[in-house]
Amino acid sequence: MEGGAEDQKTVSGGPAWFMSLSSKVTDPAKRELAMDLLKALTDERQANVTASMGGVTAWADPEYDTAKVPALFNEYNEMIKNITAVPIYDACMDASVIETMNVGLQSLLIGEKTPEELAEEIQTEQELAQ
């Protein structure tokens, strides 16, 4: 990238899964049970189990038997220890801007719009969303 003097180990990304608790669960006992379940499904033990089967986790440094998973998985886990994750850009943008961009990219690819036209539409939508 031209002028790419920034940190070369920065990667846009993050886990592609999440769990949440509905605001409709208002009973304190039920909320506590639900939170206990969410914690059990996302804690270090679960991350270690997932990694031991070759699954990518959101846990920073899972413990697993490296001999029982593909070598590429081990290389990946070592590599991600040395990167800086930054948010995926479209996760930080208003949904209307993302919709304009995605629909516009389709139109761009089939020749219905020019890059300049699409850029103008995205900019307009971004200004409306602010």
Short mmCIF file of N, CA and C in Angstrom, two decimals:
data_model
loop_
_atom_site.label_atom_id
_atom_site.label_comp_id
_atom_site.label_asym_id
_atom_site.label_seq_id
_atom_site.Cartn_x
_atom_site.Cartn_y
_atom_site.Cartn_z
N MET A 1 0.84 -1.16 0.00
CA MET A 1 0.00 0.00 0.00
C MET A 1 0.90 1.24 0.00
N GLU A 2 0.59 2.17 -0.85
CA GLU A 2 1.41 3.37 -0.96
C GLU A 2 1.52 4.07 0.38
N GLY A 3 2.73 4.38 0.78
CA GLY A 3 2.96 5.08 2.04
C GLY A 3 2.67 4.22 3.26
N GLY A 4 2.67 2.92 3.09
CA GLY A 4 2.30 2.00 4.16
C GLY A 4 3.32 1.90 5.27
N ALA A 5 3.57 2.99 5.93
CA ALA A 5 4.56 2.99 7.00
C ALA A 5 3.94 2.59 8.34
N GLU A 6 2.66 2.36 8.34
CA GLU A 6 1.99 2.00 9.59
C GLU A 6 2.34 0.57 9.98
N ASP A 7 1.79 0.14 11.09
CA ASP A 7 2.03 -1.20 11.61
C ASP A 7 1.59 -2.25 10.59
N GLN A 8 2.52 -3.03 10.12
CA GLN A 8 2.23 -4.05 9.10
C GLN A 8 1.57 -5.28 9.69
N LYS A 9 1.42 -5.33 10.99
CA LYS A 9 0.77 -6.48 11.63
C LYS A 9 -0.60 -6.11 12.17
N THR A 10 -1.25 -5.17 11.52
CA THR A 10 -2.60 -4.78 11.89
C THR A 10 -3.57 -5.47 10.94
N VAL A 11 -4.58 -6.11 11.50
CA VAL A 11 -5.54 -6.87 10.71
C VAL A 11 -6.95 -6.44 11.07
N SER A 12 -7.74 -6.18 10.06
CA SER A 12 -9.14 -5.87 10.28
C SER A 12 -9.89 -7.17 10.50
N GLY A 13 -10.52 -7.31 11.63
CA GLY A 13 -11.25 -8.55 11.88
C GLY A 13 -11.68 -8.68 13.31
N GLY A 14 -12.26 -9.81 13.57
CA GLY A 14 -12.75 -10.13 14.90
C GLY A 14 -13.56 -11.40 14.82
N PRO A 15 -14.00 -11.89 15.95
CA PRO A 15 -14.79 -13.11 15.91
C PRO A 15 -16.08 -12.91 15.13
N ALA A 16 -16.50 -13.91 14.45
CA ALA A 16 -17.71 -13.81 13.63
C ALA A 16 -18.91 -14.39 14.35
N TRP A 17 -18.83 -14.60 15.60
CA TRP A 17 -19.93 -15.15 16.35
C TRP A 17 -20.11 -14.32 17.62
N PHE A 18 -21.29 -14.38 18.14
CA PHE A 18 -21.56 -13.68 19.39
C PHE A 18 -22.79 -14.28 20.02
N MET A 19 -22.99 -13.98 21.26
CA MET A 19 -24.19 -14.39 21.98
C MET A 19 -24.68 -13.18 22.73
N SER A 20 -25.97 -13.11 22.92
CA SER A 20 -26.52 -11.98 23.64
C SER A 20 -27.69 -12.44 24.48
N LEU A 21 -28.10 -11.60 25.37
CA LEU A 21 -29.22 -11.88 26.26
C LEU A 21 -30.29 -10.83 25.99
N SER A 22 -31.48 -11.29 25.72
CA SER A 22 -32.58 -10.39 25.41
C SER A 22 -32.91 -9.49 26.60
N SER A 23 -33.22 -8.26 26.32
CA SER A 23 -33.65 -7.33 27.37
C SER A 23 -35.01 -7.72 27.93
N LYS A 24 -35.70 -8.64 27.26
CA LYS A 24 -37.01 -9.11 27.73
C LYS A 24 -36.88 -10.07 28.92
N VAL A 25 -35.66 -10.56 29.15
CA VAL A 25 -35.44 -11.43 30.31
C VAL A 25 -35.20 -10.51 31.51
N THR A 26 -36.27 -10.24 32.23
CA THR A 26 -36.19 -9.27 33.32
C THR A 26 -36.12 -9.93 34.70
N ASP A 27 -36.52 -11.19 34.80
CA ASP A 27 -36.47 -11.89 36.07
C ASP A 27 -35.01 -12.08 36.48
N PRO A 28 -34.62 -11.56 37.64
CA PRO A 28 -33.20 -11.63 38.05
C PRO A 28 -32.65 -13.06 38.09
N ALA A 29 -33.43 -14.01 38.54
CA ALA A 29 -32.95 -15.39 38.62
C ALA A 29 -32.71 -15.96 37.22
N LYS A 30 -33.62 -15.67 36.30
CA LYS A 30 -33.45 -16.15 34.92
C LYS A 30 -32.27 -15.47 34.25
N ARG A 31 -32.09 -14.17 34.52
CA ARG A 31 -30.95 -13.45 33.94
C ARG A 31 -29.63 -14.05 34.44
N GLU A 32 -29.60 -14.36 35.73
CA GLU A 32 -28.38 -14.93 36.30
C GLU A 32 -28.08 -16.30 35.69
N LEU A 33 -29.11 -17.13 35.54
CA LEU A 33 -28.92 -18.44 34.91
C LEU A 33 -28.46 -18.29 33.47
N ALA A 34 -29.07 -17.37 32.75
CA ALA A 34 -28.68 -17.15 31.35
C ALA A 34 -27.24 -16.66 31.26
N MET A 35 -26.86 -15.76 32.14
CA MET A 35 -25.48 -15.27 32.14
C MET A 35 -24.50 -16.38 32.49
N ASP A 36 -24.88 -17.25 33.43
CA ASP A 36 -24.02 -18.39 33.75
C ASP A 36 -23.81 -19.27 32.52
N LEU A 37 -24.89 -19.50 31.76
CA LEU A 37 -24.79 -20.30 30.55
C LEU A 37 -23.89 -19.62 29.51
N LEU A 38 -24.09 -18.31 29.30
CA LEU A 38 -23.27 -17.58 28.33
C LEU A 38 -21.79 -17.63 28.72
N LYS A 39 -21.53 -17.48 29.99
CA LYS A 39 -20.13 -17.54 30.45
C LYS A 39 -19.55 -18.93 30.24
N ALA A 40 -20.34 -19.97 30.50
CA ALA A 40 -19.86 -21.34 30.32
C ALA A 40 -19.58 -21.65 28.85
N LEU A 41 -20.36 -21.04 27.96
CA LEU A 41 -20.18 -21.29 26.54
C LEU A 41 -19.05 -20.47 25.91
N THR A 42 -18.52 -19.51 26.66
CA THR A 42 -17.50 -18.64 26.10
C THR A 42 -16.24 -18.52 26.97
N ASP A 43 -16.14 -19.35 27.99
CA ASP A 43 -15.00 -19.21 28.90
C ASP A 43 -13.74 -19.90 28.37
N GLU A 44 -12.69 -19.83 29.14
CA GLU A 44 -11.40 -20.39 28.74
C GLU A 44 -11.48 -21.89 28.49
N ARG A 45 -12.22 -22.61 29.34
CA ARG A 45 -12.35 -24.06 29.16
C ARG A 45 -12.97 -24.37 27.80
N GLN A 46 -14.03 -23.65 27.46
CA GLN A 46 -14.68 -23.90 26.17
C GLN A 46 -13.75 -23.53 25.01
N ALA A 47 -13.00 -22.46 25.16
CA ALA A 47 -12.05 -22.07 24.12
C ALA A 47 -11.00 -23.17 23.92
N ASN A 48 -10.55 -23.76 25.00
CA ASN A 48 -9.56 -24.83 24.91
C ASN A 48 -10.15 -26.06 24.21
N VAL A 49 -11.39 -26.40 24.53
CA VAL A 49 -12.05 -27.53 23.87
C VAL A 49 -12.19 -27.26 22.37
N THR A 50 -12.64 -26.06 22.03
CA THR A 50 -12.81 -25.69 20.63
C THR A 50 -11.49 -25.76 19.88
N ALA A 51 -10.45 -25.19 20.47
CA ALA A 51 -9.12 -25.21 19.83
C ALA A 51 -8.59 -26.63 19.69
N SER A 52 -8.88 -27.49 20.66
CA SER A 52 -8.38 -28.86 20.58
C SER A 52 -9.00 -29.63 19.41
N MET A 53 -10.11 -29.12 18.88
CA MET A 53 -10.75 -29.73 17.71
C MET A 53 -10.42 -28.95 16.43
N GLY A 54 -9.48 -28.01 16.54
CA GLY A 54 -9.07 -27.24 15.36
C GLY A 54 -9.99 -26.08 15.06
N GLY A 55 -10.77 -25.66 16.05
CA GLY A 55 -11.69 -24.54 15.85
C GLY A 55 -11.09 -23.24 16.33
N VAL A 56 -11.32 -22.18 15.57
CA VAL A 56 -10.83 -20.86 15.93
C VAL A 56 -11.69 -20.29 17.03
N THR A 57 -11.06 -19.74 18.03
CA THR A 57 -11.78 -19.16 19.16
C THR A 57 -11.47 -17.66 19.27
N ALA A 58 -12.24 -16.99 20.07
CA ALA A 58 -11.97 -15.59 20.34
C ALA A 58 -11.01 -15.45 21.53
N TRP A 59 -10.64 -16.55 22.13
CA TRP A 59 -9.74 -16.56 23.27
C TRP A 59 -8.33 -16.25 22.81
N ALA A 60 -7.60 -15.46 23.56
CA ALA A 60 -6.29 -14.99 23.14
C ALA A 60 -5.25 -16.10 22.99
N ASP A 61 -5.21 -17.03 23.90
CA ASP A 61 -4.15 -18.04 23.86
C ASP A 61 -4.70 -19.37 24.38
N PRO A 62 -5.49 -20.07 23.58
CA PRO A 62 -6.08 -21.32 24.06
C PRO A 62 -5.00 -22.39 24.28
N GLU A 63 -5.28 -23.28 25.22
CA GLU A 63 -4.37 -24.39 25.50
C GLU A 63 -4.97 -25.64 24.87
N TYR A 64 -4.17 -26.33 24.05
CA TYR A 64 -4.63 -27.53 23.37
C TYR A 64 -3.41 -28.33 22.94
N ASP A 65 -3.62 -29.58 22.59
CA ASP A 65 -2.55 -30.46 22.13
C ASP A 65 -2.25 -30.15 20.67
N THR A 66 -1.15 -29.48 20.43
CA THR A 66 -0.81 -29.04 19.06
C THR A 66 -0.56 -30.21 18.12
N ALA A 67 -0.27 -31.39 18.67
CA ALA A 67 -0.01 -32.55 17.82
C ALA A 67 -1.30 -33.15 17.24
N LYS A 68 -2.45 -32.76 17.80
CA LYS A 68 -3.72 -33.36 17.38
C LYS A 68 -4.51 -32.50 16.40
N VAL A 69 -3.92 -31.41 15.97
CA VAL A 69 -4.61 -30.53 15.01
C VAL A 69 -3.67 -30.27 13.83
N PRO A 70 -4.20 -29.82 12.71
CA PRO A 70 -3.33 -29.55 11.55
C PRO A 70 -2.26 -28.49 11.86
N ALA A 71 -1.11 -28.66 11.26
CA ALA A 71 0.01 -27.73 11.47
C ALA A 71 -0.38 -26.30 11.11
N LEU A 72 -1.18 -26.15 10.06
CA LEU A 72 -1.59 -24.80 9.64
C LEU A 72 -2.39 -24.10 10.74
N PHE A 73 -3.19 -24.86 11.47
CA PHE A 73 -3.95 -24.28 12.59
C PHE A 73 -3.00 -23.76 13.66
N ASN A 74 -1.96 -24.53 13.96
CA ASN A 74 -0.97 -24.09 14.95
C ASN A 74 -0.24 -22.83 14.48
N GLU A 75 0.10 -22.80 13.19
CA GLU A 75 0.77 -21.62 12.64
C GLU A 75 -0.14 -20.39 12.75
N TYR A 76 -1.41 -20.60 12.46
CA TYR A 76 -2.39 -19.50 12.56
C TYR A 76 -2.43 -18.97 14.00
N ASN A 77 -2.55 -19.88 14.96
CA ASN A 77 -2.63 -19.44 16.36
C ASN A 77 -1.38 -18.71 16.80
N GLU A 78 -0.23 -19.11 16.31
CA GLU A 78 1.01 -18.39 16.63
C GLU A 78 1.02 -17.02 15.96
N MET A 79 0.59 -16.97 14.72
CA MET A 79 0.59 -15.71 13.98
C MET A 79 -0.31 -14.67 14.64
N ILE A 80 -1.50 -15.07 15.08
CA ILE A 80 -2.43 -14.08 15.61
C ILE A 80 -2.01 -13.53 16.97
N LYS A 81 -1.04 -14.17 17.61
CA LYS A 81 -0.52 -13.63 18.87
C LYS A 81 0.24 -12.33 18.64
N ASN A 82 0.71 -12.11 17.41
CA ASN A 82 1.55 -10.96 17.11
C ASN A 82 0.88 -9.92 16.23
N ILE A 83 -0.43 -9.95 16.14
CA ILE A 83 -1.13 -8.96 15.33
C ILE A 83 -1.94 -8.03 16.22
N THR A 84 -2.28 -6.90 15.65
CA THR A 84 -3.17 -5.97 16.32
C THR A 84 -4.48 -5.99 15.56
N ALA A 85 -5.54 -6.38 16.22
CA ALA A 85 -6.85 -6.43 15.56
C ALA A 85 -7.50 -5.06 15.64
N VAL A 86 -8.07 -4.64 14.53
CA VAL A 86 -8.84 -3.40 14.49
C VAL A 86 -10.24 -3.76 13.99
N PRO A 87 -11.24 -2.96 14.32
CA PRO A 87 -12.60 -3.31 13.91
C PRO A 87 -12.76 -3.43 12.40
N ILE A 88 -13.64 -4.30 12.01
CA ILE A 88 -14.01 -4.42 10.61
C ILE A 88 -14.77 -3.13 10.27
N TYR A 89 -14.34 -2.45 9.22
CA TYR A 89 -14.84 -1.10 8.97
C TYR A 89 -16.36 -1.03 8.89
N ASP A 90 -17.00 -1.99 8.23
CA ASP A 90 -18.44 -1.85 8.05
C ASP A 90 -19.23 -2.17 9.32
N ALA A 91 -18.58 -2.78 10.31
CA ALA A 91 -19.25 -3.01 11.58
C ALA A 91 -19.37 -1.70 12.36
N CYS A 92 -18.62 -0.70 11.96
CA CYS A 92 -18.63 0.59 12.66
C CYS A 92 -19.45 1.64 11.92
N MET A 93 -20.09 1.24 10.85
CA MET A 93 -20.83 2.20 10.03
C MET A 93 -22.33 1.99 10.15
N ASP A 94 -23.08 3.03 9.88
CA ASP A 94 -24.53 2.95 9.90
C ASP A 94 -25.01 1.94 8.85
N ALA A 95 -26.05 1.19 9.19
CA ALA A 95 -26.56 0.14 8.30
C ALA A 95 -26.98 0.69 6.94
N SER A 96 -27.51 1.91 6.92
CA SER A 96 -27.95 2.47 5.64
C SER A 96 -26.76 2.73 4.71
N VAL A 97 -25.63 3.09 5.29
CA VAL A 97 -24.43 3.32 4.48
C VAL A 97 -23.93 1.99 3.91
N ILE A 98 -23.94 0.96 4.74
CA ILE A 98 -23.50 -0.36 4.29
C ILE A 98 -24.42 -0.87 3.19
N GLU A 99 -25.72 -0.67 3.34
CA GLU A 99 -26.66 -1.12 2.30
C GLU A 99 -26.40 -0.38 0.99
N THR A 100 -26.21 0.92 1.07
CA THR A 100 -25.90 1.71 -0.13
C THR A 100 -24.62 1.20 -0.78
N MET A 101 -23.62 0.92 0.03
CA MET A 101 -22.35 0.45 -0.48
C MET A 101 -22.49 -0.93 -1.14
N ASN A 102 -23.15 -1.86 -0.46
CA ASN A 102 -23.25 -3.22 -0.99
C ASN A 102 -24.09 -3.28 -2.26
N VAL A 103 -25.21 -2.59 -2.28
CA VAL A 103 -26.04 -2.56 -3.49
C VAL A 103 -25.27 -1.85 -4.60
N GLY A 104 -24.59 -0.78 -4.24
CA GLY A 104 -23.82 -0.03 -5.22
C GLY A 104 -22.67 -0.83 -5.81
N LEU A 105 -22.03 -1.65 -4.97
CA LEU A 105 -20.93 -2.48 -5.48
C LEU A 105 -21.44 -3.48 -6.52
N GLN A 106 -22.62 -4.00 -6.31
CA GLN A 106 -23.21 -4.89 -7.31
C GLN A 106 -23.42 -4.14 -8.61
N SER A 107 -23.98 -2.94 -8.51
CA SER A 107 -24.21 -2.13 -9.71
C SER A 107 -22.89 -1.76 -10.39
N LEU A 108 -21.88 -1.51 -9.61
CA LEU A 108 -20.57 -1.19 -10.16
C LEU A 108 -20.00 -2.39 -10.95
N LEU A 109 -20.12 -3.56 -10.37
CA LEU A 109 -19.56 -4.76 -10.99
C LEU A 109 -20.26 -5.14 -12.29
N ILE A 110 -21.52 -4.78 -12.44
CA ILE A 110 -22.21 -5.12 -13.69
C ILE A 110 -22.27 -3.93 -14.64
N GLY A 111 -21.53 -2.87 -14.28
CA GLY A 111 -21.39 -1.75 -15.19
C GLY A 111 -22.52 -0.74 -15.18
N GLU A 112 -23.40 -0.80 -14.20
CA GLU A 112 -24.51 0.16 -14.13
C GLU A 112 -24.08 1.51 -13.54
N LYS A 113 -22.98 1.51 -12.78
CA LYS A 113 -22.50 2.74 -12.14
C LYS A 113 -21.00 2.84 -12.32
N THR A 114 -20.52 4.05 -12.27
CA THR A 114 -19.09 4.28 -12.27
C THR A 114 -18.61 4.33 -10.82
N PRO A 115 -17.33 4.14 -10.60
CA PRO A 115 -16.80 4.27 -9.24
C PRO A 115 -17.09 5.64 -8.63
N GLU A 116 -17.04 6.66 -9.45
CA GLU A 116 -17.30 8.02 -8.96
C GLU A 116 -18.75 8.19 -8.52
N GLU A 117 -19.67 7.62 -9.30
CA GLU A 117 -21.09 7.70 -8.94
C GLU A 117 -21.36 6.98 -7.62
N LEU A 118 -20.78 5.81 -7.48
CA LEU A 118 -20.97 5.05 -6.25
C LEU A 118 -20.36 5.78 -5.06
N ALA A 119 -19.17 6.31 -5.23
CA ALA A 119 -18.53 7.05 -4.15
C ALA A 119 -19.39 8.23 -3.71
N GLU A 120 -19.99 8.91 -4.65
CA GLU A 120 -20.86 10.05 -4.33
C GLU A 120 -22.10 9.58 -3.55
N GLU A 121 -22.69 8.46 -3.97
CA GLU A 121 -23.86 7.93 -3.26
C GLU A 121 -23.51 7.52 -1.83
N ILE A 122 -22.37 6.86 -1.67
CA ILE A 122 -21.95 6.44 -0.33
C ILE A 122 -21.68 7.66 0.54
N GLN A 123 -21.02 8.66 -0.01
CA GLN A 123 -20.72 9.88 0.76
C GLN A 123 -22.00 10.58 1.19
N THR A 124 -22.97 10.67 0.27
CA THR A 124 -24.25 11.31 0.59
C THR A 124 -24.96 10.55 1.72
N GLU A 125 -24.98 9.24 1.60
CA GLU A 125 -25.64 8.43 2.65
C GLU A 125 -24.92 8.56 3.99
N GLN A 126 -23.60 8.62 3.97
CA GLN A 126 -22.83 8.79 5.20
C GLN A 126 -23.16 10.13 5.85
N GLU A 127 -23.28 11.17 5.06
CA GLU A 127 -23.61 12.48 5.62
C GLU A 127 -25.02 12.50 6.19
N LEU A 128 -25.95 11.79 5.56
CA LEU A 128 -27.32 11.71 6.08
C LEU A 128 -27.37 10.92 7.39
N ALA A 129 -26.51 9.93 7.50
CA ALA A 129 -26.51 9.06 8.68
C ALA A 129 -25.89 9.72 9.91
N GLN A 130 -25.12 10.76 9.70
CA GLN A 130 -24.42 11.40 10.82
C GLN A 130 -25.31 12.29 11.62
#
